[in-house]
Amino acid sequence: MFISIALYLLPPLHLFLYVTATTDYLQRYSPTDLILLNCGASSNLSSPDGRGWDGDSQSKFAASNPPEASSVFEASNQDPSVNQVPYMTARIFHSKFTYTFPVLPGPKFLRLYFYPASYSNLDISTSYFSLSANNYDLLNNFSASLTVSAIRPPVDYFTKEFIMTVWDNQKLEFVKISTVLKMPKLTFIPSPASFAFINGIEIVSMPDSFYARGDDNPLTYVGSDVFFYLYNTTALETVYRLNVGGQDISSTGDTGMYRTWHQDSEYLFRQSGNTPYLPGVKIKYTTKTPAYSAPVMVYSTMRSMGREPRVNMNYNLTWIIPVDAGFHYLLRLHFCEFRMEFKSVNQQVFLIFINNQTAEYDADVIHMSGGNGIPVYKDYIVLVPQGSQSKQDLWLELLPNMELKPTYADAILNGLEIFKLNTNR
């Protein structure tokens, strides 16, 4: 009797484990590492989004630095639109200063929070510094004051976001390798006769192979006949993350990685197209495009060209985005066709041009994703060459490809992420 009962119990348990394993792609991402450091603060405080930030006074993350290497200050005056945490306090670096963070190996978001305000008698416009993280040079002779003054529309504060990989040190470990903590170093180096500062530091882990995928998934290299291989030895700097056709999405509205998504209207060229919205749209995530890829709010809003085929054949859906010249960029385009009349392949086919070069000749969202309401994203690499100006406009254009005789003359986009590539030393 005991044996027969045991055999009877095994199948339901096995089925439970199978269902749990195969539905992971429907869940938000749960970060293995999440560090929030409120620089210059002496106690732990919460930001308006409810997240708890650790004060860095006497912090174990900064224990190796001499006391005279830095000072802490409060902003002399803080605009009401600026959150108290983490922007009210700053750590000022008078000489080289290193934070050391214990984290698990793997890719991480590194977010740096800056409020270039007045701190005591310091002239923030004279602050220039460099920043390195392990083998990556992330900032060089950087000025937060110049950066904030160049942002449009104007802001008083900003965040710099990087993606970098923390490596296993490959030493013989006497514990399970997945539990070994690594110690990435974040080093601020003031320029000569200057100083560095920071208001907040955030480190958040992400799924492996989410952006860099190496040999397993070569990327389209726009304007070239060869593929581009993006390895995790390359750091990425987030330049733009846009909820196309939708509203801003705060970090807590993201899918576990605390990314911020902004409206795209600032970057549209001339005709803005339509922004159809169907309340109650069910987004069907897949193992190829898991729920953490982008929030439902990204995939349930879009920008399309509209319902008039004659009009659509006479313009391109176009975004113009200023970027630094002389770098490679990764563009991730998010698509989800949720309008009920689009259910089959070849109903809507369009071209994708990046900087006047063909990135995709026959983009068909239903074909790429597998059906209506199913999200998908496509990655492209493009080189923005050096020019006479340090900034250049990166053009993204969509237009119907009527040579393939689709049912509708239309093109759509739901989301756009742009990253600058920075190969490590």
Coordinates of C-alpha atoms in Angstrom, one line a residue:
M1 CA 0.0 0.0 0.0
F2 CA 2.8 2.4 0.8
I3 CA 4.5 1.9 -2.5
S4 CA 1.3 2.4 -4.5
I5 CA 0.5 5.6 -2.7
A6 CA 4.0 6.9 -3.3
L7 CA 3.8 6.2 -7.0
Y8 CA 0.4 7.9 -7.1
L9 CA 1.8 11.1 -5.6
L10 CA 4.8 11.4 -7.9
P11 CA 3.0 12.5 -11.2
P12 CA 1.2 15.6 -9.6
L13 CA 4.4 16.7 -8.0
H14 CA 6.3 16.3 -11.3
L15 CA 3.5 18.2 -13.1
F16 CA 3.7 21.0 -10.6
L17 CA 7.4 21.4 -11.0
Y18 CA 7.1 21.3 -14.8
V19 CA 4.4 24.0 -14.8
T20 CA 6.4 26.2 -12.4
A21 CA 9.5 25.9 -14.6
T22 CA 7.7 26.6 -17.9
T23 CA 5.8 29.7 -16.7
D24 CA 8.9 31.6 -15.4
Y25 CA 8.8 33.7 -18.6
L26 CA 5.4 35.2 -17.4
Q27 CA 7.0 36.6 -14.2
R28 CA 8.6 39.9 -13.4
Y29 CA 12.3 39.7 -13.0
S30 CA 13.5 39.4 -9.4
P31 CA 17.0 40.9 -9.0
T32 CA 19.6 38.9 -7.2
D33 CA 21.5 42.1 -6.5
L34 CA 19.9 45.4 -5.5
I35 CA 22.0 48.1 -3.9
L36 CA 20.7 51.7 -3.3
L37 CA 23.3 54.0 -1.8
N38 CA 22.3 57.5 -0.8
C39 CA 25.7 59.3 -1.0
G40 CA 26.5 61.8 1.7
A41 CA 23.6 60.6 3.9
S42 CA 24.2 59.5 7.5
S43 CA 21.0 57.4 7.9
N44 CA 18.8 55.1 5.8
L45 CA 15.9 56.8 4.1
S46 CA 13.2 56.0 1.6
S47 CA 12.6 57.7 -1.8
P48 CA 9.1 58.7 -2.9
D49 CA 8.8 55.4 -4.8
G50 CA 9.0 53.5 -1.5
R51 CA 12.5 52.0 -2.0
G52 CA 14.9 52.1 0.9
W53 CA 18.3 53.8 0.4
D54 CA 21.3 53.2 2.6
G55 CA 23.3 56.2 3.8
D56 CA 27.0 55.9 2.8
S57 CA 28.5 57.6 5.9
Q58 CA 30.7 54.9 7.5
S59 CA 29.6 52.6 4.7
K60 CA 31.3 49.3 4.2
F61 CA 31.3 50.0 0.5
A62 CA 33.8 52.9 1.0
A63 CA 35.8 51.5 3.9
S64 CA 39.2 51.5 2.1
N65 CA 39.4 55.3 1.5
P66 CA 41.2 57.8 3.8
P67 CA 38.9 60.3 5.6
E68 CA 40.4 63.3 3.8
A69 CA 39.5 61.9 0.3
S70 CA 35.9 63.1 0.5
S71 CA 33.4 65.3 2.3
V72 CA 29.6 65.3 2.6
F73 CA 27.3 68.2 1.9
E74 CA 23.7 69.0 1.6
A75 CA 22.4 70.9 -1.4
S76 CA 22.3 74.6 -0.5
N77 CA 18.9 74.9 -2.0
Q78 CA 16.8 72.2 -3.6
D79 CA 14.1 72.7 -6.3
P80 CA 10.7 71.4 -5.1
S81 CA 10.6 69.2 -8.3
V82 CA 13.7 67.3 -7.1
N83 CA 13.3 64.3 -4.8
Q84 CA 14.9 64.6 -1.4
V85 CA 16.3 61.0 -1.8
P86 CA 18.8 60.6 -3.2
Y87 CA 19.4 64.1 -4.4
M88 CA 19.5 66.2 -1.2
T89 CA 23.0 65.0 -0.1
A90 CA 26.2 64.5 -2.1
R91 CA 29.6 63.1 -1.5
I92 CA 32.3 65.3 -2.8
F93 CA 35.6 63.7 -3.8
H94 CA 38.8 65.7 -3.4
S95 CA 41.1 62.9 -4.6
K96 CA 40.7 59.4 -6.0
F97 CA 38.0 57.5 -4.2
T98 CA 36.8 53.9 -4.7
Y99 CA 33.5 52.2 -3.7
T100 CA 33.7 48.4 -3.5
F101 CA 30.4 46.4 -3.9
P102 CA 29.9 42.7 -3.1
V103 CA 27.7 41.2 -5.7
L104 CA 27.2 38.0 -7.6
P105 CA 28.8 37.5 -11.0
G106 CA 26.8 38.5 -14.0
P107 CA 25.4 41.6 -15.9
K108 CA 24.3 44.6 -13.9
F109 CA 22.7 48.0 -14.3
L110 CA 24.8 50.7 -12.8
R111 CA 22.9 54.0 -12.3
L112 CA 24.5 57.2 -11.1
Y113 CA 22.3 60.0 -9.8
F114 CA 23.4 63.6 -10.2
Y115 CA 22.0 66.9 -9.0
P116 CA 24.5 69.6 -10.0
A117 CA 23.4 72.2 -7.5
S118 CA 25.3 74.4 -5.1
Y119 CA 27.0 72.6 -2.2
S120 CA 28.4 75.0 0.4
N121 CA 30.9 77.3 -1.3
L122 CA 31.8 74.8 -4.1
D123 CA 31.3 76.0 -7.7
I124 CA 29.7 72.9 -9.2
S125 CA 30.5 74.2 -12.7
T126 CA 34.2 73.6 -12.0
S127 CA 33.6 69.8 -11.2
Y128 CA 35.2 67.6 -13.8
F129 CA 36.1 64.0 -13.2
S130 CA 36.6 60.5 -14.7
L131 CA 34.9 57.3 -13.6
S132 CA 36.1 53.7 -14.0
A133 CA 34.4 50.5 -13.0
N134 CA 36.7 47.5 -12.9
N135 CA 38.1 47.3 -16.5
Y136 CA 35.6 49.9 -18.0
D137 CA 36.2 53.6 -18.4
L138 CA 32.7 54.9 -18.1
L139 CA 33.2 58.7 -17.9
N140 CA 36.2 60.9 -18.9
N141 CA 36.6 64.5 -17.8
F142 CA 32.9 64.5 -17.2
S143 CA 30.9 67.6 -16.2
A144 CA 27.5 67.1 -14.6
S145 CA 26.8 70.8 -14.9
L146 CA 27.4 70.9 -18.6
T147 CA 25.4 67.7 -19.0
V148 CA 22.3 69.0 -17.3
S149 CA 22.4 72.3 -19.2
A150 CA 22.4 70.4 -22.5
I151 CA 19.3 68.2 -21.7
R152 CA 16.1 69.1 -23.5
P153 CA 13.5 69.7 -22.2
P154 CA 15.4 71.3 -19.3
V155 CA 15.9 69.4 -16.1
D156 CA 17.6 70.0 -12.8
Y157 CA 18.9 66.5 -12.2
F158 CA 19.6 63.3 -14.2
T159 CA 20.7 59.7 -14.1
K160 CA 23.5 58.1 -16.1
E161 CA 22.8 54.4 -16.6
F162 CA 25.4 51.8 -17.7
I163 CA 25.2 48.0 -18.3
M164 CA 28.4 46.1 -17.3
T165 CA 29.3 42.6 -16.5
V166 CA 30.9 41.5 -13.2
W167 CA 33.2 38.7 -13.9
D168 CA 34.0 35.5 -12.0
N169 CA 37.6 35.7 -10.9
Q170 CA 38.2 32.1 -12.1
K171 CA 40.1 31.2 -9.0
L172 CA 39.5 27.8 -7.4
E173 CA 36.7 28.4 -4.9
F174 CA 35.7 26.0 -2.1
V175 CA 32.0 27.0 -2.3
K176 CA 29.4 26.6 -5.0
I177 CA 30.5 29.1 -7.7
S178 CA 27.0 30.7 -8.0
T179 CA 27.2 31.9 -4.4
V180 CA 30.6 33.5 -4.7
L181 CA 30.4 37.3 -4.1
K182 CA 32.6 39.5 -6.4
M183 CA 33.9 42.9 -5.5
P184 CA 33.5 45.4 -8.4
K185 CA 35.2 48.7 -7.9
L186 CA 33.7 52.1 -8.8
T187 CA 36.5 54.7 -8.8
F188 CA 36.0 58.5 -9.0
I189 CA 39.0 60.4 -10.2
P190 CA 38.8 64.2 -10.1
S191 CA 40.5 66.1 -12.9
P192 CA 43.5 68.3 -11.9
A193 CA 42.5 71.2 -9.7
S194 CA 38.9 70.0 -9.7
F195 CA 36.6 67.7 -7.7
A196 CA 34.1 64.9 -8.3
F197 CA 30.7 64.3 -6.7
I198 CA 27.8 61.9 -6.7
N199 CA 24.3 61.9 -5.1
G200 CA 23.3 58.3 -5.5
I201 CA 24.4 54.9 -6.8
E202 CA 22.2 52.0 -7.7
I203 CA 23.2 48.5 -8.8
V204 CA 20.6 46.1 -10.1
S205 CA 21.2 42.7 -11.6
M206 CA 19.6 41.6 -14.8
P207 CA 19.0 38.3 -16.7
D208 CA 22.0 36.8 -18.4
S209 CA 22.3 37.4 -22.1
F210 CA 19.6 40.0 -22.0
Y211 CA 21.5 42.6 -24.1
A212 CA 24.9 41.0 -24.9
R213 CA 24.5 37.5 -26.4
G214 CA 27.9 36.7 -28.1
D215 CA 28.2 33.9 -30.6
D216 CA 24.7 32.5 -29.9
N217 CA 22.9 35.4 -31.5
P218 CA 24.8 37.7 -33.9
L219 CA 23.2 41.1 -34.5
T220 CA 22.4 42.8 -37.8
Y221 CA 25.2 45.4 -38.5
V222 CA 23.4 48.1 -40.4
G223 CA 25.2 49.2 -43.6
S224 CA 27.5 46.1 -43.5
D225 CA 27.4 42.6 -45.0
V226 CA 28.8 41.0 -41.8
F227 CA 27.1 40.3 -38.5
F228 CA 28.1 42.1 -35.3
Y229 CA 28.8 40.0 -32.2
L230 CA 28.1 41.8 -28.9
Y231 CA 29.9 40.2 -26.0
N232 CA 29.6 40.9 -22.3
T233 CA 33.1 42.4 -22.4
T234 CA 31.4 45.5 -23.8
A235 CA 29.8 48.0 -21.5
L236 CA 26.6 49.8 -22.7
E237 CA 25.6 53.3 -21.8
T238 CA 21.8 53.9 -22.0
V239 CA 21.2 56.9 -24.2
Y240 CA 17.4 56.7 -24.7
R241 CA 14.6 54.4 -23.5
L242 CA 11.3 55.4 -25.1
N243 CA 7.7 54.2 -24.6
V244 CA 6.7 55.0 -28.2
G245 CA 3.1 56.4 -28.4
G246 CA 2.6 56.1 -24.7
Q247 CA 3.3 58.0 -21.4
D248 CA 6.3 58.0 -19.1
I249 CA 6.8 54.9 -17.1
S250 CA 8.6 55.3 -13.8
S251 CA 11.2 52.9 -12.4
T252 CA 8.7 51.1 -10.2
G253 CA 6.4 50.6 -13.3
D254 CA 9.1 48.5 -15.0
T255 CA 9.4 44.8 -14.8
G256 CA 11.8 44.3 -11.9
M257 CA 14.9 46.1 -13.3
Y258 CA 13.8 49.6 -12.4
R259 CA 14.3 51.0 -15.9
T260 CA 12.6 54.4 -16.7
W261 CA 10.8 54.8 -20.0
H262 CA 10.1 58.2 -21.5
Q263 CA 7.6 59.5 -24.1
D264 CA 8.9 59.7 -27.7
S265 CA 7.1 62.9 -28.8
E266 CA 10.3 65.0 -28.2
Y267 CA 12.1 63.1 -31.0
L268 CA 9.4 62.9 -33.7
F269 CA 10.0 64.5 -37.1
R270 CA 7.0 66.3 -38.6
Q271 CA 4.0 64.0 -38.8
S272 CA 3.6 62.1 -35.6
G273 CA 1.2 59.4 -37.0
N274 CA -1.5 57.8 -34.8
T275 CA -1.3 56.4 -31.3
P276 CA -4.1 53.8 -31.1
Y277 CA -5.0 52.5 -27.7
L278 CA -7.3 49.5 -26.9
P279 CA -8.1 49.3 -23.2
G280 CA -7.8 45.8 -21.8
V281 CA -5.3 44.5 -24.4
K282 CA -3.8 41.2 -23.2
I283 CA -0.1 41.0 -23.9
K284 CA 1.0 37.4 -24.5
Y285 CA 4.6 37.1 -23.4
T286 CA 6.6 34.1 -24.6
T287 CA 9.9 32.3 -23.8
K288 CA 11.4 34.3 -26.6
T289 CA 10.1 37.6 -25.2
P290 CA 9.6 37.1 -21.5
A291 CA 7.5 39.5 -19.3
Y292 CA 10.6 41.3 -18.1
S293 CA 11.5 42.4 -21.7
A294 CA 9.4 45.5 -21.4
P295 CA 6.3 46.5 -19.4
V296 CA 2.7 45.9 -20.6
M297 CA 2.4 49.6 -21.0
V298 CA 5.1 49.6 -23.7
Y299 CA 3.5 46.8 -25.7
S300 CA -0.1 48.0 -25.3
T301 CA 0.6 51.4 -26.8
M302 CA 2.2 52.2 -30.2
R303 CA 2.7 54.8 -32.9
S304 CA 1.4 53.9 -36.3
M305 CA 1.2 55.8 -39.6
G306 CA -2.6 56.0 -39.6
R307 CA -5.5 54.8 -41.6
E308 CA -5.0 56.8 -44.8
P309 CA -2.9 54.8 -47.4
R310 CA -2.5 57.7 -49.7
V311 CA -1.1 59.8 -46.9
N312 CA 1.1 57.0 -45.6
M313 CA 2.8 56.5 -49.0
N314 CA 3.9 60.1 -48.9
Y315 CA 5.8 60.3 -45.6
N316 CA 8.0 58.2 -43.3
L317 CA 7.4 57.7 -39.6
T318 CA 10.6 59.3 -38.4
W319 CA 12.5 59.9 -35.1
I320 CA 15.6 62.1 -35.0
I321 CA 17.7 61.4 -31.9
P322 CA 21.0 63.3 -31.0
V323 CA 23.9 61.0 -30.1
D324 CA 27.7 61.3 -29.6
A325 CA 29.6 60.8 -32.9
G326 CA 32.3 58.2 -33.3
F327 CA 30.6 55.3 -31.5
H328 CA 28.7 52.1 -32.3
Y329 CA 25.1 52.0 -31.0
L330 CA 22.7 49.2 -30.2
L331 CA 19.1 49.9 -31.1
R332 CA 16.4 47.7 -29.7
L333 CA 13.0 48.1 -31.4
H334 CA 10.0 46.7 -29.5
F335 CA 6.9 45.6 -31.5
C336 CA 3.5 44.3 -30.6
E337 CA 0.5 44.3 -33.0
F338 CA -2.6 44.4 -30.8
R339 CA -5.1 45.9 -33.3
M340 CA -7.7 43.1 -33.9
E341 CA -7.7 43.5 -37.7
F342 CA -4.1 42.5 -37.9
K343 CA -4.0 38.7 -37.5
S344 CA -2.1 37.3 -40.5
V345 CA 1.3 37.7 -42.1
N346 CA 1.6 40.1 -45.1
Q347 CA -1.2 42.3 -43.8
Q348 CA 1.4 45.0 -42.8
V349 CA 5.0 44.9 -44.1
F350 CA 7.4 47.8 -43.7
L351 CA 11.0 48.9 -44.2
I352 CA 13.2 50.0 -41.3
F353 CA 15.9 52.6 -42.1
I354 CA 18.6 53.5 -39.6
N355 CA 20.7 56.5 -40.6
N356 CA 19.5 56.2 -44.2
Q357 CA 20.6 52.6 -44.4
T358 CA 18.3 49.6 -44.7
A359 CA 18.1 47.6 -41.5
E360 CA 15.0 45.6 -42.4
Y361 CA 13.4 45.2 -45.8
D362 CA 10.3 43.2 -44.9
A363 CA 9.4 43.8 -41.2
D364 CA 6.2 42.0 -40.5
V365 CA 5.3 42.1 -36.8
I366 CA 2.8 39.1 -37.0
H367 CA 5.5 37.0 -38.7
M368 CA 8.2 38.1 -36.3
S369 CA 6.2 37.5 -33.1
G370 CA 3.9 34.7 -34.1
G371 CA 0.5 36.4 -33.7
N372 CA -1.6 39.2 -32.5
G373 CA -0.9 40.5 -29.0
I374 CA 2.5 38.7 -28.9
P375 CA 5.5 41.1 -28.3
V376 CA 8.8 40.8 -30.0
Y377 CA 12.0 42.9 -30.2
K378 CA 14.7 43.3 -32.8
D379 CA 18.3 44.4 -32.2
Y380 CA 20.5 46.4 -34.6
I381 CA 24.0 47.8 -34.5
V382 CA 24.9 51.0 -36.3
L383 CA 28.1 53.1 -36.4
V384 CA 27.7 56.8 -36.1
P385 CA 31.0 58.0 -37.6
Q386 CA 33.0 61.0 -36.5
G387 CA 32.0 64.3 -38.1
S388 CA 32.6 68.0 -37.8
Q389 CA 30.4 68.1 -34.7
S390 CA 30.7 66.0 -31.5
K391 CA 26.9 65.4 -31.7
Q392 CA 25.1 63.9 -34.7
D393 CA 21.5 63.1 -35.4
L394 CA 20.6 59.4 -35.5
W395 CA 17.6 58.8 -37.8
L396 CA 15.1 56.0 -37.5
E397 CA 12.5 55.8 -40.3
L398 CA 9.7 53.3 -40.9
L399 CA 7.7 53.2 -44.2
P400 CA 5.3 50.7 -45.8
N401 CA 6.9 48.3 -48.3
M402 CA 4.1 48.1 -50.9
E403 CA 6.3 46.0 -53.3
L404 CA 5.3 43.0 -51.2
K405 CA 1.6 43.9 -51.6
P406 CA 0.5 43.9 -48.0
T407 CA -3.1 44.5 -47.1
Y408 CA -2.4 47.8 -45.3
A409 CA 0.0 50.6 -46.0
D410 CA 1.2 51.1 -42.4
A411 CA 4.2 50.7 -40.0
I412 CA 4.3 50.6 -36.2
L413 CA 6.7 50.9 -33.3
N414 CA 6.0 50.3 -29.6
G415 CA 9.3 50.9 -27.8
L416 CA 12.8 52.0 -28.5
E417 CA 16.0 51.6 -26.5
I418 CA 19.4 53.0 -27.7
F419 CA 22.7 52.2 -26.1
K420 CA 26.2 53.5 -26.7
L421 CA 28.9 50.7 -26.9
N422 CA 32.0 51.1 -24.8
T423 CA 34.6 48.3 -25.1
N424 CA 36.6 47.7 -22.0
R425 CA 40.3 48.2 -21.7

